[in-house]
Amino acid sequence: MHPVVLLIACGLIIGTWAATVQPPPLIQTLSAGGDIGPEFKLDPTKEQDNDSGLEDAQFWRRVGLKQLKKIIEQAQRAKENSYRRKAKNIIIFIGDGMGLSTISAGRIYKGQYLKHGHGEEETLAFDDFPFTGLAKTYNVDKQVPDSAGTATAIFTGVKSDYGAIGMDTTRSKLNASQGRLESIMDWAQSEGKRTGVVTTTRITHATPAATFARIYHRDWECDTEVPKESVGIHADIARQLVENAPGNKLNVILGGGLSPMGALNKSEVRTVLFEGGTETICTRGDQRNLAQEWLQQHVNDSVPAALVTKREDLLKVDVKETDYLMGLFRNNHITYSIAREEGEPSLQEMTEAAIGVLERGDKSAGYVLLVEGGRIDQGHHQNYARAALHEVYELDLAVQAALKMTDSDETLILVTADHSHSVTFNGYPKRGADILGAANLHKPKDPMVYETITYANGPGYFDHLANETKPVNSSNVWMALKQFTKEEMESPTYRHMATLALKDETHGGEDVIVFASGPGASLVRGAFEQNYLAYVMSYAGCMGPAKRFDDSCKQHLQKHED
């Protein structure tokens, strides 16, 4: 403690007081040596969701059901009963990496791309959904998540670790049975519903894989990627799709990933060379063609099935007469839509085909469908802002198609992201300014011209670093935007500036928006743990762990039997 002298003149009091010069406790902790920040511990005086404190499946199921109970009680107090409406069909759209900045920028991009006006006043199809909420995306072991842990949360109702697919935090490399979880596809199939997965990524990639696979790590897409210690214990993701339920019971499987499935197209053409780790893909070492094995299984079962690898063949499929459809259109991911290769279908076309196969009217108990716009994420990872925003437009078209093809009284549609990205929508650009252009051309006194869309980190750092082009006597380390030609900046492979050098841009950790429409949509409100979405689908679809939460499913069934 040190005395502080206070001099007061002109009739004011002169005196002293003792004041501490030590920082507040939190700041002191942060500035002290050793571990950074205060250690997190569960408060033993408060009731926990799990006696052990372990955030395993039991813990997260209690969290999900507790959130469901809270939302229903709020509705009951307000004398609302729409939450009791039941969905025959459920479609969940995942815009991988589609955080709020991406949605806002994507909306403007859509308006400007279609020349609808300035762009800011444009709407996306899901903007008009009546219910919205915020999902907290962190993994059990990561503050900022990956797609494996988040997809596991959304589709199984259990949050898990970074990299985990369909397994909780008790997963083991040496025990494939430990920590296994059931997904919404298991729940749907147990109720006699038809099921499908559509993605613009590899069908074995993290988000789609979480609907059908249970594996220690997301990277184990081929047999050659399973580490030695886990060989013979964990079957790779591609094998699980064909060999195990719910994968081998999916009615629709559409996306990329010929290579992990052992059906490599050796004559595939790549017109535009995109970069990044996601552009490489594993190959099988067991020489199995899993796509052909899948087809043969269904032929042996005497059910109408089709395997297609080209857009024109997909469009020829008689969806009303086909019970099982697999379409694999690239060795790796389907190409970014802004540079679509010949023979590749759009996400809209795949969505339309999927709904066509799944919809059987009164002849079925309904269906559950995942549609993923997976390349939004991958565009951001390489700071390819134009490619990423065009993927938002691609997803929007798929949502529009689903809305046209479904009955809003029967179908719950959710649109959300698994996580965000470190992309920033910034500056003070004028109304109607190109969303992919400069933010401050109207302010000539600014020290540099910068882009409206920039990234906190990523490979765009190297593309924009001045190096030998740095102006003489300038402190600016960045290349002037005018040094890039119009052709370069409009290229699908142009990278927007990133301020921290990383080979691959990172995810963002903020909450993501959930848009909801149809029966059960009113359950989406407020901020909640991401795993709660599985319980929304479970309760609304009368399947899985929330089916018997109350008597609403029983009453719904009785009503339809009468």
XYZ file of C-alpha atoms in Angstrom:
562
model
C 0.000 0.000 0.000
C 1.364 3.434 -0.903
C 0.018 6.814 0.296
C -1.400 9.059 -2.376
C -1.305 12.801 -1.687
C -4.319 14.852 -2.654
C -3.804 18.622 -2.841
C -6.957 20.637 -2.580
C -6.895 24.411 -3.032
C -9.388 27.260 -3.100
C -11.467 26.038 -0.201
C -11.090 22.337 -1.025
C -9.678 19.828 1.445
C -6.043 18.748 1.291
C -5.417 15.205 2.483
C -4.048 11.742 1.777
C -5.440 8.237 1.308
C -3.894 4.816 1.033
C -4.359 3.027 -2.285
C -3.208 -0.307 -3.621
C -1.017 -0.410 -6.720
C -1.538 -4.139 -7.234
C -3.656 -5.077 -10.240
C -7.096 -6.594 -9.761
C -6.992 -10.351 -9.089
C -7.807 -11.449 -12.657
C -5.190 -9.162 -14.204
C -2.678 -10.284 -11.626
C -3.385 -13.897 -12.562
C -2.964 -13.176 -16.227
C 0.300 -11.295 -15.760
C 1.809 -13.768 -13.318
C 4.124 -16.574 -14.395
C 2.941 -20.120 -15.057
C -0.447 -20.993 -16.483
C -2.343 -18.183 -18.160
C -5.719 -17.290 -16.759
C -7.774 -18.630 -13.882
C -8.230 -22.397 -13.771
C -11.777 -23.528 -14.514
C -13.299 -25.787 -11.888
C -16.825 -27.022 -11.350
C -18.444 -25.440 -8.296
C -19.080 -28.296 -5.823
C -21.864 -26.279 -4.169
C -23.939 -26.223 -7.353
C -25.913 -29.069 -8.858
C -24.111 -30.545 -11.856
C -25.542 -32.450 -14.813
C -23.154 -35.323 -14.159
C -21.892 -36.557 -10.807
C -18.426 -37.324 -12.173
C -17.915 -33.935 -13.823
C -16.972 -35.752 -17.047
C -18.580 -34.178 -20.108
C -19.530 -37.480 -21.700
C -22.694 -38.628 -23.471
C -24.706 -38.798 -20.252
C -23.733 -35.229 -19.362
C -24.686 -33.746 -22.734
C -27.954 -35.685 -22.971
C -28.997 -34.132 -19.677
C -27.973 -30.696 -20.958
C -30.017 -31.161 -24.154
C -33.130 -32.407 -22.388
C -32.855 -29.667 -19.773
C -32.795 -27.028 -22.546
C -35.810 -28.654 -24.197
C -37.668 -28.595 -20.883
C -36.813 -24.928 -20.379
C -38.039 -23.880 -23.831
C -41.272 -25.862 -23.484
C -41.958 -24.379 -20.054
C -41.413 -20.878 -21.462
C -43.937 -21.629 -24.194
C -46.438 -23.010 -21.694
C -46.162 -19.914 -19.496
C -46.908 -17.801 -22.561
C -49.824 -20.133 -23.376
C -48.211 -21.150 -26.663
C -48.742 -24.657 -27.980
C -47.072 -24.555 -31.408
C -44.119 -26.410 -29.940
C -46.265 -29.586 -29.896
C -46.578 -29.656 -33.697
C -44.851 -32.672 -35.201
C -42.727 -32.943 -38.316
C -43.104 -35.879 -40.646
C -39.996 -34.741 -42.513
C -36.841 -32.954 -41.349
C -34.279 -31.233 -43.548
C -31.224 -29.706 -41.904
C -29.021 -27.450 -44.016
C -25.478 -26.900 -42.770
C -23.571 -24.001 -44.259
C -20.150 -25.178 -43.126
C -18.324 -22.154 -41.718
C -21.282 -19.848 -42.440
C -21.003 -17.432 -39.532
C -22.870 -14.153 -39.254
C -20.295 -12.133 -41.217
C -20.498 -14.685 -43.999
C -24.304 -14.590 -44.045
C -24.369 -10.786 -44.200
C -21.690 -10.591 -46.882
C -23.257 -13.516 -48.765
C -26.623 -11.762 -48.828
C -25.052 -8.667 -50.380
C -23.041 -10.811 -52.790
C -26.235 -12.514 -53.936
C -27.953 -9.192 -54.616
C -24.975 -7.803 -56.496
C -24.346 -11.030 -58.411
C -27.976 -11.078 -59.582
C -27.920 -7.301 -60.169
C -30.946 -6.805 -57.908
C -29.853 -3.387 -56.707
C -27.273 -2.216 -54.204
C -27.129 -5.623 -52.542
C -27.691 -4.735 -48.904
C -31.461 -4.979 -49.259
C -31.315 -8.507 -50.736
C -32.772 -11.464 -48.839
C -31.704 -15.066 -48.536
C -34.395 -17.742 -48.602
C -33.950 -18.517 -44.921
C -34.058 -14.855 -43.846
C -37.838 -15.221 -43.790
C -37.892 -18.216 -41.459
C -40.038 -17.296 -38.441
C -37.745 -18.567 -35.679
C -34.066 -17.998 -34.954
C -31.649 -18.845 -32.183
C -27.944 -18.822 -31.367
C -25.925 -22.013 -30.981
C -22.751 -22.146 -28.877
C -20.222 -24.068 -30.928
C -17.257 -24.897 -28.682
C -15.998 -28.483 -28.494
C -15.520 -30.193 -25.130
C -11.748 -29.644 -25.442
C -11.576 -26.560 -27.697
C -12.835 -22.998 -27.314
C -12.918 -22.674 -31.113
C -14.228 -25.903 -32.666
C -13.779 -28.049 -35.726
C -16.478 -29.542 -37.944
C -16.163 -33.065 -36.532
C -16.982 -32.122 -32.954
C -19.718 -29.689 -33.965
C -21.374 -32.108 -36.408
C -21.274 -34.800 -33.741
C -23.060 -32.380 -31.389
C -25.736 -31.466 -33.953
C -26.447 -34.998 -35.162
C -26.070 -37.052 -31.966
C -27.030 -34.563 -29.253
C -23.648 -35.049 -27.561
C -20.799 -32.536 -27.668
C -17.398 -34.138 -28.075
C -13.729 -33.483 -28.714
C -12.057 -31.766 -31.625
C -11.725 -34.373 -34.399
C -14.175 -36.895 -32.940
C -16.823 -38.387 -35.225
C -19.893 -40.006 -33.657
C -18.080 -40.667 -30.387
C -18.074 -38.921 -27.029
C -15.076 -37.850 -24.965
C -14.462 -41.400 -23.723
C -13.411 -42.479 -27.259
C -10.390 -44.729 -27.603
C -7.983 -45.522 -30.427
C -7.848 -49.085 -29.127
C -11.562 -49.710 -28.571
C -14.036 -48.898 -31.337
C -16.998 -49.661 -29.090
C -16.101 -47.136 -26.430
C -18.014 -43.857 -26.586
C -20.128 -44.800 -29.631
C -23.173 -42.618 -30.269
C -26.379 -42.933 -32.274
C -27.234 -40.174 -34.749
C -30.446 -38.670 -36.055
C -30.163 -41.119 -38.962
C -30.286 -44.065 -36.530
C -33.289 -42.516 -34.793
C -35.068 -41.880 -38.103
C -34.429 -45.333 -39.490
C -35.722 -46.952 -36.290
C -39.030 -45.134 -36.909
C -39.227 -46.318 -40.517
C -38.217 -42.946 -41.993
C -36.179 -42.676 -45.168
C -32.808 -40.973 -44.828
C -30.287 -39.128 -46.961
C -27.074 -37.111 -47.014
C -26.138 -34.489 -49.613
C -22.879 -32.538 -49.547
C -20.524 -30.582 -51.777
C -17.557 -32.097 -49.917
C -16.392 -35.693 -49.904
C -19.149 -37.900 -48.570
C -16.599 -39.132 -46.010
C -15.730 -35.611 -44.832
C -16.379 -34.553 -41.237
C -19.903 -33.132 -41.411
C -21.584 -35.863 -43.478
C -19.536 -38.560 -41.727
C -20.993 -37.586 -38.347
C -24.417 -38.743 -39.537
C -23.313 -42.361 -40.101
C -19.798 -43.068 -38.758
C -18.329 -43.687 -35.312
C -14.580 -43.254 -35.391
C -11.831 -41.832 -33.224
C -10.644 -39.247 -35.754
C -12.143 -37.495 -38.739
C -9.020 -37.971 -40.893
C -9.466 -41.742 -41.061
C -11.466 -41.583 -44.294
C -9.501 -44.356 -46.084
C -7.986 -47.576 -44.756
C -4.556 -46.067 -45.455
C -5.244 -43.248 -42.963
C -6.048 -45.467 -39.975
C -2.918 -45.540 -37.771
C -1.206 -48.862 -37.147
C -2.355 -49.072 -33.533
C -6.019 -48.809 -34.635
C -5.947 -51.102 -37.676
C -8.361 -53.979 -37.184
C -10.138 -52.014 -34.464
C -11.539 -48.949 -36.241
C -12.977 -49.396 -39.731
C -12.330 -46.342 -41.914
C -15.178 -43.915 -42.586
C -15.747 -45.035 -46.191
C -16.099 -48.668 -45.081
C -18.557 -47.686 -42.374
C -20.744 -45.984 -44.972
C -21.115 -49.237 -46.905
C -20.812 -51.893 -44.189
C -22.643 -50.538 -41.144
C -25.987 -48.993 -40.261
C -27.075 -46.277 -40.528
C -24.753 -45.660 -43.500
C -25.687 -48.750 -45.484
C -29.377 -47.961 -44.979
C -29.224 -44.388 -46.286
C -31.569 -43.959 -49.243
C -29.576 -41.048 -50.667
C -25.815 -40.450 -50.699
C -24.740 -37.555 -52.942
C -21.442 -35.657 -52.969
C -17.781 -36.024 -53.806
C -15.290 -38.627 -52.632
C -14.728 -41.222 -55.352
C -11.180 -41.744 -54.104
C -11.913 -42.759 -50.479
C -14.615 -45.049 -51.850
C -12.064 -46.821 -54.063
C -13.713 -45.651 -57.294
C -11.012 -43.244 -58.495
C -11.667 -41.458 -61.793
C -8.198 -41.381 -63.351
C -9.288 -39.128 -66.225
C -10.737 -36.383 -64.011
C -10.008 -32.834 -65.210
C -9.101 -29.887 -62.960
C -9.445 -26.633 -64.883
C -8.820 -24.235 -62.000
C -6.081 -25.173 -59.546
C -7.221 -24.296 -56.058
C -4.727 -24.620 -53.227
C -4.812 -25.796 -49.627
C -4.596 -29.020 -47.680
C -8.202 -29.862 -48.490
C -7.257 -30.282 -52.165
C -5.360 -33.480 -51.357
C -7.187 -36.764 -50.822
C -6.388 -40.257 -49.590
C -6.575 -43.386 -51.718
C -7.463 -46.895 -50.629
C -4.839 -49.561 -50.064
C -7.201 -52.545 -49.921
C -8.155 -52.272 -53.620
C -11.863 -52.347 -52.740
C -14.396 -50.427 -54.821
C -16.877 -49.584 -52.088
C -19.228 -47.746 -54.436
C -19.691 -50.885 -56.541
C -20.029 -52.972 -53.387
C -22.799 -50.640 -52.221
C -24.623 -51.045 -55.530
C -24.231 -54.831 -55.521
C -25.646 -55.065 -51.989
C -28.862 -53.387 -53.114
C -29.051 -55.393 -56.331
C -28.761 -58.557 -54.242
C -31.612 -57.276 -52.058
C -33.703 -56.748 -55.220
C -34.367 -53.067 -54.504
C -34.259 -50.300 -57.136
C -30.844 -48.648 -56.780
C -28.688 -46.349 -58.903
C -25.017 -45.342 -58.831
C -24.160 -42.232 -60.858
C -20.984 -40.212 -61.351
C -22.100 -37.499 -63.784
C -24.674 -34.705 -63.623
C -26.481 -35.878 -66.752
C -26.926 -39.339 -65.255
C -28.251 -37.868 -62.011
C -30.855 -35.869 -63.905
C -31.974 -39.021 -65.738
C -32.666 -40.972 -62.536
C -36.340 -41.823 -62.081
C -36.468 -40.641 -58.478
C -39.974 -41.947 -57.860
C -38.915 -45.466 -58.789
C -35.478 -45.408 -57.126
C -35.213 -46.409 -53.475
C -31.443 -46.050 -53.130
C -29.298 -43.467 -54.898
C -25.563 -42.922 -54.643
C -23.927 -40.137 -56.644
C -20.190 -39.470 -56.404
C -19.113 -36.723 -58.776
C -15.443 -35.988 -58.016
C -12.446 -37.852 -56.658
C -12.215 -35.249 -53.919
C -14.717 -32.500 -53.083
C -17.100 -31.161 -55.696
C -15.436 -28.120 -57.227
C -16.330 -24.655 -55.927
C -19.491 -23.682 -57.781
C -17.905 -20.506 -59.130
C -15.549 -22.736 -61.151
C -17.807 -25.767 -61.636
C -16.361 -28.486 -63.843
C -18.290 -30.249 -66.602
C -20.346 -33.144 -65.281
C -20.755 -31.758 -61.776
C -24.274 -31.139 -60.421
C -25.201 -28.104 -58.374
C -26.206 -28.374 -54.728
C -29.720 -27.410 -55.810
C -29.878 -30.294 -58.295
C -28.608 -32.784 -55.727
C -31.130 -31.501 -53.172
C -33.980 -31.838 -55.653
C -32.930 -35.389 -56.525
C -32.620 -36.302 -52.849
C -36.085 -35.030 -51.953
C -37.463 -36.819 -55.010
C -36.097 -40.150 -53.783
C -37.058 -39.583 -50.156
C -40.581 -38.227 -50.587
C -43.104 -41.030 -50.805
C -46.219 -39.269 -49.518
C -48.590 -41.452 -47.538
C -46.559 -44.527 -48.445
C -43.819 -43.669 -45.929
C -43.295 -42.393 -42.408
C -41.387 -39.411 -43.761
C -37.681 -38.701 -44.032
C -34.636 -36.986 -42.544
C -32.167 -35.259 -44.880
C -28.861 -33.473 -44.328
C -27.800 -30.975 -46.996
C -24.341 -29.464 -46.513
C -22.875 -26.509 -48.338
C -19.424 -27.629 -47.296
C -17.189 -25.488 -49.445
C -18.058 -22.182 -47.782
C -15.684 -23.323 -45.072
C -12.940 -24.432 -47.423
C -13.061 -21.195 -49.384
C -12.551 -19.236 -46.177
C -9.674 -21.495 -45.125
C -7.756 -20.288 -48.167
C -9.051 -16.693 -47.968
C -10.929 -17.298 -51.241
C -13.701 -14.858 -50.304
C -15.347 -14.856 -53.737
C -15.519 -18.644 -53.846
C -16.866 -18.795 -50.279
C -19.611 -16.220 -50.857
C -20.670 -17.889 -54.084
C -21.106 -21.083 -52.067
C -23.536 -19.185 -49.804
C -25.557 -18.353 -52.908
C -25.359 -22.020 -53.920
C -26.762 -23.038 -50.531
C -29.487 -20.417 -50.819
C -30.648 -21.924 -54.112
C -30.830 -25.355 -52.468
C -32.940 -23.977 -49.621
C -35.256 -22.318 -52.134
C -35.665 -25.642 -53.919
C -36.490 -27.455 -50.684
C -39.104 -24.861 -49.766
C -40.805 -25.306 -53.132
C -40.779 -29.104 -52.978
C -41.996 -29.629 -49.413
C -45.168 -29.092 -47.409
C -44.491 -26.498 -44.692
C -47.107 -28.146 -42.455
C -45.191 -31.426 -42.530
C -41.542 -30.439 -42.865
C -39.197 -28.903 -40.301
C -36.372 -27.075 -42.057
C -33.331 -25.886 -40.132
C -30.541 -23.765 -41.612
C -27.420 -23.210 -39.569
C -23.632 -23.397 -39.506
C -21.388 -25.735 -37.605
C -18.989 -22.911 -36.765
C -17.804 -19.521 -37.963
C -14.552 -18.204 -39.488
C -12.059 -15.441 -38.859
C -13.469 -13.412 -41.755
C -14.297 -9.751 -41.165
C -16.862 -7.514 -42.904
C -15.336 -4.120 -42.101
C -14.593 -0.528 -42.955
C -17.044 2.161 -44.020
C -17.779 1.266 -47.654
C -20.482 3.274 -49.373
C -23.934 1.817 -49.923
C -23.821 -0.491 -52.928
C -20.031 -0.808 -52.937
C -18.743 -4.106 -54.309
C -18.757 -6.440 -51.304
C -15.543 -7.991 -52.648
C -13.935 -4.652 -53.425
C -12.247 -1.815 -51.567
C -13.865 -0.336 -48.480
C -12.460 3.172 -48.597
C -11.869 4.399 -52.123
C -13.973 7.423 -51.173
C -11.461 8.408 -48.461
C -8.261 9.414 -50.280
C -6.523 10.571 -47.085
C -6.524 7.074 -45.575
C -2.980 5.664 -45.396
C -3.924 2.638 -47.519
C -6.798 1.247 -49.527
C -8.157 -1.933 -47.948
C -10.826 -4.506 -48.724
C -14.266 -4.747 -47.155
C -13.731 -8.493 -46.664
C -10.503 -9.276 -44.838
C -9.290 -12.102 -42.642
C -7.644 -12.187 -39.238
C -5.299 -14.896 -40.488
C -4.517 -17.159 -43.413
C -2.433 -17.495 -46.590
C -3.718 -14.184 -47.948
C -1.055 -12.578 -45.759
C 1.664 -13.718 -48.156
C -0.258 -12.662 -51.278
C -0.590 -9.087 -49.991
C 2.758 -8.604 -48.239
C 4.688 -5.819 -49.921
C 8.158 -7.410 -49.886
C 10.231 -5.736 -52.633
C 7.200 -3.739 -53.816
C 7.090 -1.702 -50.617
C 7.109 2.026 -51.491
C 10.208 3.994 -50.527
C 9.952 5.774 -47.154
C 6.686 4.028 -46.372
C 5.797 2.212 -43.177
C 3.078 0.299 -44.993
C 4.042 -3.367 -45.295
C 1.162 -4.219 -47.631
C 0.979 -4.119 -51.397
C -1.311 -1.441 -52.762
C -4.558 -2.960 -54.059
C -4.045 -1.125 -57.341
C -1.106 -3.446 -58.022
C -3.600 -6.286 -58.489
C -5.302 -6.287 -61.879
C -9.085 -6.453 -62.212
C -8.678 -9.907 -63.711
C -6.628 -11.081 -60.738
C -9.083 -9.731 -58.184
C -12.067 -11.333 -59.916
C -10.370 -14.714 -60.161
C -11.825 -17.556 -58.038
C -8.338 -18.102 -56.612
C -7.724 -14.499 -55.561
C -7.029 -14.347 -51.837
C -8.231 -11.478 -49.710
C -5.774 -9.973 -47.273
C -5.049 -11.692 -43.965
C -3.162 -9.933 -41.182
C -1.523 -12.988 -39.635
C 0.449 -15.480 -41.680
C -1.030 -18.977 -41.560
C -1.034 -21.716 -44.183
C -4.710 -22.311 -43.453
C -7.125 -19.715 -42.045
C -8.787 -20.677 -38.770
C -12.356 -21.057 -37.639
C -14.095 -18.447 -35.510
C -15.525 -19.241 -32.097
C -18.604 -17.026 -31.891
C -22.151 -18.372 -31.737
C -23.806 -19.279 -35.025
C -27.377 -18.502 -36.064
C -30.032 -21.186 -36.424
C -33.007 -20.433 -38.703
C -36.089 -22.636 -38.308
C -39.357 -23.104 -40.191
C -42.136 -25.679 -39.967
C -43.394 -27.980 -37.198
C -41.152 -27.733 -34.156
C -39.491 -24.521 -35.338
C -40.690 -22.603 -32.262
C -38.334 -24.725 -30.153
C -35.479 -22.712 -31.684
C -35.164 -19.556 -29.619
C -32.599 -17.830 -27.419
C -29.012 -18.995 -27.029
C -28.271 -22.642 -26.398
C -25.650 -25.354 -26.598
C -25.274 -26.641 -30.142
C -26.174 -30.210 -29.179
C -29.698 -28.993 -28.359
C -30.509 -29.053 -32.091
C -30.543 -32.847 -32.019
C -33.236 -32.707 -29.328
C -35.275 -30.238 -31.389
C -35.237 -32.752 -34.247
C -35.870 -35.668 -31.883
C -38.878 -34.050 -30.208
C -40.362 -32.577 -33.386
C -39.794 -35.755 -35.396
C -40.970 -38.205 -32.693
C -37.752 -40.179 -32.847
C -34.792 -40.761 -30.578
C -34.297 -39.673 -26.958
C -36.979 -36.941 -26.812
C -39.748 -38.992 -28.412
C -41.278 -39.747 -25.015
C -40.376 -36.439 -23.377
C -44.118 -35.844 -23.001
C -47.334 -37.209 -24.500
C -47.266 -35.049 -27.653
C -45.921 -37.784 -29.928
C -48.436 -40.276 -28.598
C -51.300 -37.847 -29.199
C -49.971 -37.041 -32.679
C -49.899 -40.738 -33.559
C -53.414 -41.311 -32.220
C -54.742 -38.339 -34.145
C -53.360 -39.674 -37.430
C -54.591 -43.202 -36.735
C -58.091 -41.820 -36.171
